[in-house]
């Protein structure tokens, strides 16, 4: 099987689109056409036909480039959750939870992960022997999660901890924004004694100082550092004043509320 090649495409202030390249079939695809220019430039640079746009959710900073990219690449199809019909421009391949499809030489599984939005999708893309990539949009960030605009704490808890946390630990995470450093500062506030968080924050600050993206993370790394994936840890529960008997989603709700105003 062909190896999946992923190029990070910085967009807007702190968004990431991703160019997926199949060097054997000589085709490419885009995850989240945030805005036209950098996405079209990335496609032009690789010089391959675009076969698809994978939209993680309907927010404008993730689909704002769909129409202009489709105008230049009219043969591309657009994937998104079935409930986002009418909200994702150009959506032509509506997906249900668990949908599996082939993308170039690669195998894709679409996981419906509501919480940030009602139609959020994470795409797990596997190609060759290397670990798969999970494109999580604004559901899972490195060391954080998206705000609950259209979903409940219970939905986000399920999406993060019953779906994404169960992916193979070496799965690479390509998320929708470069929020890693500020997320880790909050994570260190929640768990000041967590050495994995402290070490990752130092590494991430060095990467940002060098102008490098902090992408990709891994599921294993998130399980060690992401407070929203550590809601059953005694240290995280103690921080929000809950004990072992509390619902996991209640812990997530309190951490999310605190993060909303954390500086
Ligand atoms: Zn969003």
Short mmCIF file of C-alpha atoms and ligand atoms in Angstrom, two decimals:
data_model
loop_
_atom_site.label_atom_id
_atom_site.label_comp_id
_atom_site.label_asym_id
_atom_site.label_seq_id
_atom_site.Cartn_x
_atom_site.Cartn_y
_atom_site.Cartn_z
CA UNK A 1 0.00 0.00 0.00
CA UNK A 2 1.22 3.48 -0.80
CA UNK A 3 2.52 5.58 2.08
CA UNK A 4 0.34 8.54 2.99
CA UNK A 5 2.23 11.82 2.69
CA UNK A 6 0.80 14.75 4.65
CA UNK A 7 1.78 18.40 4.23
CA UNK A 8 0.62 20.96 6.78
CA UNK A 9 -0.92 24.05 5.16
CA UNK A 10 -1.10 27.04 7.55
CA UNK A 11 -4.22 29.19 6.90
CA UNK A 12 -5.73 32.36 8.38
CA UNK A 13 -4.27 33.23 11.82
CA UNK A 14 -3.78 29.83 13.37
CA UNK A 15 -5.77 27.31 11.28
CA UNK A 16 -4.29 24.24 9.67
CA UNK A 17 -5.44 22.65 6.44
CA UNK A 18 -3.73 19.43 5.35
CA UNK A 19 -2.65 18.29 1.90
CA UNK A 20 -2.81 14.50 1.53
CA UNK A 21 -0.59 13.21 -1.26
CA UNK A 22 -0.64 9.85 -3.01
CA UNK A 23 2.71 9.70 -4.80
CA UNK A 24 1.87 6.42 -6.57
CA UNK A 25 -1.48 7.44 -8.06
CA UNK A 26 -0.29 11.03 -8.43
CA UNK A 27 -3.36 12.58 -6.85
CA UNK A 28 -4.00 14.73 -3.82
CA UNK A 29 -6.75 15.70 -1.40
CA UNK A 30 -7.33 18.45 1.16
CA UNK A 31 -8.56 18.32 4.73
CA UNK A 32 -10.38 21.58 5.59
CA UNK A 33 -10.07 24.17 2.82
CA UNK A 34 -9.98 27.02 5.34
CA UNK A 35 -9.36 29.78 2.80
CA UNK A 36 -8.64 29.66 -0.93
CA UNK A 37 -5.13 31.07 -1.46
CA UNK A 38 -2.84 28.89 0.69
CA UNK A 39 -4.82 25.76 -0.20
CA UNK A 40 -4.73 26.45 -3.94
CA UNK A 41 -1.01 27.29 -3.63
CA UNK A 42 -0.32 23.98 -1.88
CA UNK A 43 -2.20 22.05 -4.58
CA UNK A 44 -0.36 23.94 -7.32
CA UNK A 45 3.00 23.33 -5.65
CA UNK A 46 2.49 19.55 -5.59
CA UNK A 47 1.10 19.76 -9.14
CA UNK A 48 -1.36 16.87 -8.85
CA UNK A 49 -5.11 16.62 -9.52
CA UNK A 50 -7.29 17.24 -6.48
CA UNK A 51 -9.76 14.41 -5.91
CA UNK A 52 -11.45 15.46 -2.66
CA UNK A 53 -11.95 17.94 0.15
CA UNK A 54 -12.60 16.39 3.58
CA UNK A 55 -14.48 18.94 5.69
CA UNK A 56 -14.35 18.33 9.45
CA UNK A 57 -17.23 20.72 10.27
CA UNK A 58 -19.19 23.65 8.91
CA UNK A 59 -17.40 26.62 10.52
CA UNK A 60 -16.22 29.24 8.04
CA UNK A 61 -12.57 28.98 9.04
CA UNK A 62 -12.67 25.32 7.93
CA UNK A 63 -14.82 25.45 4.78
CA UNK A 64 -14.30 29.06 3.63
CA UNK A 65 -12.19 27.89 0.69
CA UNK A 66 -14.46 25.09 -0.55
CA UNK A 67 -16.19 27.01 -3.34
CA UNK A 68 -13.06 28.68 -4.76
CA UNK A 69 -11.10 25.42 -4.61
CA UNK A 70 -13.96 23.56 -6.34
CA UNK A 71 -14.12 26.26 -9.03
CA UNK A 72 -10.49 25.48 -9.90
CA UNK A 73 -10.80 21.72 -9.35
CA UNK A 74 -14.36 20.84 -10.41
CA UNK A 75 -13.77 17.07 -10.33
CA UNK A 76 -13.10 17.07 -6.58
CA UNK A 77 -15.80 15.70 -4.27
CA UNK A 78 -16.54 17.12 -0.82
CA UNK A 79 -17.01 14.89 2.23
CA UNK A 80 -18.78 15.92 5.43
CA UNK A 81 -21.34 14.72 7.93
CA UNK A 82 -24.83 14.08 6.58
CA UNK A 83 -26.27 16.57 9.08
CA UNK A 84 -24.06 19.34 7.66
CA UNK A 85 -25.84 19.31 4.28
CA UNK A 86 -26.62 22.96 3.56
CA UNK A 87 -23.84 24.11 5.92
CA UNK A 88 -20.72 22.75 4.16
CA UNK A 89 -20.38 24.41 0.74
CA UNK A 90 -20.21 21.87 -2.09
CA UNK A 91 -20.88 18.84 0.12
CA UNK A 92 -21.39 15.98 -2.33
CA UNK A 93 -20.48 12.92 -0.22
CA UNK A 94 -22.55 13.06 2.99
CA UNK A 95 -21.32 10.57 5.59
CA UNK A 96 -22.82 8.73 8.53
CA UNK A 97 -20.88 7.72 11.64
CA UNK A 98 -18.46 4.90 10.93
CA UNK A 99 -18.52 5.34 7.16
CA UNK A 100 -15.53 3.76 5.42
CA UNK A 101 -14.33 4.77 2.00
CA UNK A 102 -11.28 4.71 -0.24
CA UNK A 103 -9.46 7.97 -0.89
CA UNK A 104 -6.80 7.56 -3.58
CA UNK A 105 -4.88 4.46 -2.33
CA UNK A 106 -5.80 5.13 1.28
CA UNK A 107 -8.49 3.77 3.62
CA UNK A 108 -10.60 6.33 5.47
CA UNK A 109 -12.97 5.89 8.41
CA UNK A 110 -15.23 8.81 9.32
CA UNK A 111 -16.14 9.10 13.00
CA UNK A 112 -19.03 11.37 13.97
CA UNK A 113 -17.71 13.30 16.98
CA UNK A 114 -20.33 15.89 18.07
CA UNK A 115 -19.56 18.39 20.81
CA UNK A 116 -17.91 21.42 19.16
CA UNK A 117 -20.57 21.24 16.44
CA UNK A 118 -23.40 18.77 15.94
CA UNK A 119 -21.95 17.47 12.67
CA UNK A 120 -18.25 17.28 13.52
CA UNK A 121 -16.30 14.47 11.86
CA UNK A 122 -12.84 13.04 12.53
CA UNK A 123 -11.29 11.35 9.49
CA UNK A 124 -8.84 8.54 10.19
CA UNK A 125 -6.70 8.03 7.09
CA UNK A 126 -4.46 4.98 6.76
CA UNK A 127 -1.89 4.40 4.05
CA UNK A 128 0.99 1.93 4.08
CA UNK A 129 2.67 0.61 7.20
CA UNK A 130 3.06 3.96 8.96
CA UNK A 131 0.65 5.00 11.75
CA UNK A 132 -2.67 6.40 10.56
CA UNK A 133 -3.50 10.11 10.79
CA UNK A 134 -6.64 11.35 12.54
CA UNK A 135 -7.85 14.74 11.30
CA UNK A 136 -9.83 16.02 14.24
CA UNK A 137 -10.86 19.55 13.22
CA UNK A 138 -11.92 21.50 16.32
CA UNK A 139 -12.96 18.45 18.34
CA UNK A 140 -9.54 17.39 19.67
CA UNK A 141 -6.69 19.89 19.78
CA UNK A 142 -3.27 18.98 21.11
CA UNK A 143 -3.73 19.24 24.89
CA UNK A 144 -7.25 20.64 24.51
CA UNK A 145 -10.65 20.43 22.86
CA UNK A 146 -13.00 22.77 21.03
CA UNK A 147 -15.63 24.91 22.68
CA UNK A 148 -19.08 23.36 23.05
CA UNK A 149 -20.98 25.50 20.54
CA UNK A 150 -23.58 22.94 19.47
CA UNK A 151 -23.03 19.99 21.78
CA UNK A 152 -23.14 18.91 25.40
CA UNK A 153 -20.31 17.97 27.77
CA UNK A 154 -21.59 14.37 27.58
CA UNK A 155 -21.29 14.39 23.77
CA UNK A 156 -17.77 15.84 23.86
CA UNK A 157 -16.78 13.35 26.55
CA UNK A 158 -18.05 10.49 24.37
CA UNK A 159 -16.33 11.86 21.26
CA UNK A 160 -12.98 12.31 23.01
CA UNK A 161 -12.92 9.39 25.40
CA UNK A 162 -15.12 6.69 23.87
CA UNK A 163 -14.12 7.32 20.23
CA UNK A 164 -10.79 9.14 19.77
CA UNK A 165 -9.05 7.76 22.89
CA UNK A 166 -9.73 4.25 21.54
CA UNK A 167 -7.75 4.80 18.33
CA UNK A 168 -4.35 3.06 18.26
CA UNK A 169 -1.96 4.99 20.56
CA UNK A 170 0.46 5.77 17.72
CA UNK A 171 -2.26 7.43 15.61
CA UNK A 172 -1.02 10.86 14.51
CA UNK A 173 -3.27 13.82 15.23
CA UNK A 174 -3.72 16.63 12.74
CA UNK A 175 -6.01 19.18 14.39
CA UNK A 176 -7.61 22.39 13.15
CA UNK A 177 -5.69 25.06 15.08
CA UNK A 178 -2.26 25.82 16.53
CA UNK A 179 -3.41 26.19 20.13
CA UNK A 180 -0.96 23.73 21.66
CA UNK A 181 1.17 26.09 23.79
CA UNK A 182 -1.78 27.89 25.39
CA UNK A 183 -3.58 24.58 25.89
CA UNK A 184 -0.54 23.14 27.68
CA UNK A 185 -0.35 26.19 29.95
CA UNK A 186 -3.92 25.48 31.00
CA UNK A 187 -3.14 21.75 31.35
CA UNK A 188 -0.22 22.64 33.67
CA UNK A 189 -2.60 24.78 35.71
CA UNK A 190 -4.99 21.83 36.06
CA UNK A 191 -2.20 19.34 36.82
CA UNK A 192 0.84 21.23 38.16
CA UNK A 193 2.59 17.97 39.14
CA UNK A 194 2.18 16.27 35.74
CA UNK A 195 5.74 15.93 34.39
CA UNK A 196 4.59 14.94 30.89
CA UNK A 197 2.73 18.24 30.57
CA UNK A 198 5.72 20.27 31.81
CA UNK A 199 8.11 18.50 29.43
CA UNK A 200 5.76 18.89 26.46
CA UNK A 201 5.19 22.58 27.19
CA UNK A 202 8.95 23.22 27.13
CA UNK A 203 9.32 21.31 23.85
CA UNK A 204 6.33 23.05 22.27
CA UNK A 205 7.52 26.53 23.26
CA UNK A 206 10.86 25.80 21.59
CA UNK A 207 9.06 24.65 18.42
CA UNK A 208 6.90 27.78 18.34
CA UNK A 209 9.94 30.02 18.94
CA UNK A 210 11.50 28.36 15.88
CA UNK A 211 8.31 28.99 13.89
CA UNK A 212 7.47 25.30 13.59
CA UNK A 213 4.00 23.77 13.86
CA UNK A 214 3.47 21.47 16.84
CA UNK A 215 1.59 19.01 14.61
CA UNK A 216 1.30 16.07 14.67
CA UNK A 217 0.58 14.84 18.15
CA UNK A 218 -0.32 11.25 19.00
CA UNK A 219 -3.19 9.68 20.88
CA UNK A 220 -0.68 8.31 23.43
CA UNK A 221 0.69 11.80 24.00
CA UNK A 222 -2.80 13.20 24.50
CA UNK A 223 -3.70 10.56 27.04
CA UNK A 224 -0.72 11.77 29.11
CA UNK A 225 -1.27 15.52 28.76
CA UNK A 226 -4.77 16.50 27.63
CA UNK A 227 -6.99 17.35 30.62
CA UNK A 228 -10.14 16.65 28.58
CA UNK A 229 -8.89 13.08 28.03
CA UNK A 230 -7.84 12.74 31.68
CA UNK A 231 -11.20 13.45 33.33
CA UNK A 232 -11.02 10.24 35.37
CA UNK A 233 -7.60 11.06 36.86
CA UNK A 234 -7.80 11.90 40.57
CA UNK A 235 -5.57 14.96 40.05
CA UNK A 236 -7.94 16.41 37.41
CA UNK A 237 -11.03 15.65 39.50
CA UNK A 238 -9.46 17.24 42.58
CA UNK A 239 -8.74 20.41 40.60
CA UNK A 240 -12.45 20.93 39.91
CA UNK A 241 -13.53 19.73 43.35
CA UNK A 242 -15.09 16.41 42.28
CA UNK A 243 -14.35 12.94 43.59
CA UNK A 244 -14.33 9.48 42.02
CA UNK A 245 -18.12 9.20 42.17
CA UNK A 246 -18.78 12.16 39.85
CA UNK A 247 -19.82 11.64 36.22
CA UNK A 248 -16.90 11.97 33.81
CA UNK A 249 -18.91 14.44 31.72
CA UNK A 250 -19.39 16.65 34.80
CA UNK A 251 -15.60 16.85 35.17
CA UNK A 252 -15.25 17.72 31.49
CA UNK A 253 -17.92 20.41 31.80
CA UNK A 254 -16.13 22.14 34.68
CA UNK A 255 -12.72 22.00 32.99
CA UNK A 256 -14.20 23.33 29.75
CA UNK A 257 -15.89 26.20 31.60
CA UNK A 258 -12.67 27.11 33.39
CA UNK A 259 -10.69 26.99 30.13
CA UNK A 260 -13.19 29.36 28.47
CA UNK A 261 -11.95 32.19 30.67
CA UNK A 262 -8.36 31.02 31.41
CA UNK A 263 -5.62 33.51 30.53
ZN1 LIG B 1 -14.93 25.24 14.60
#
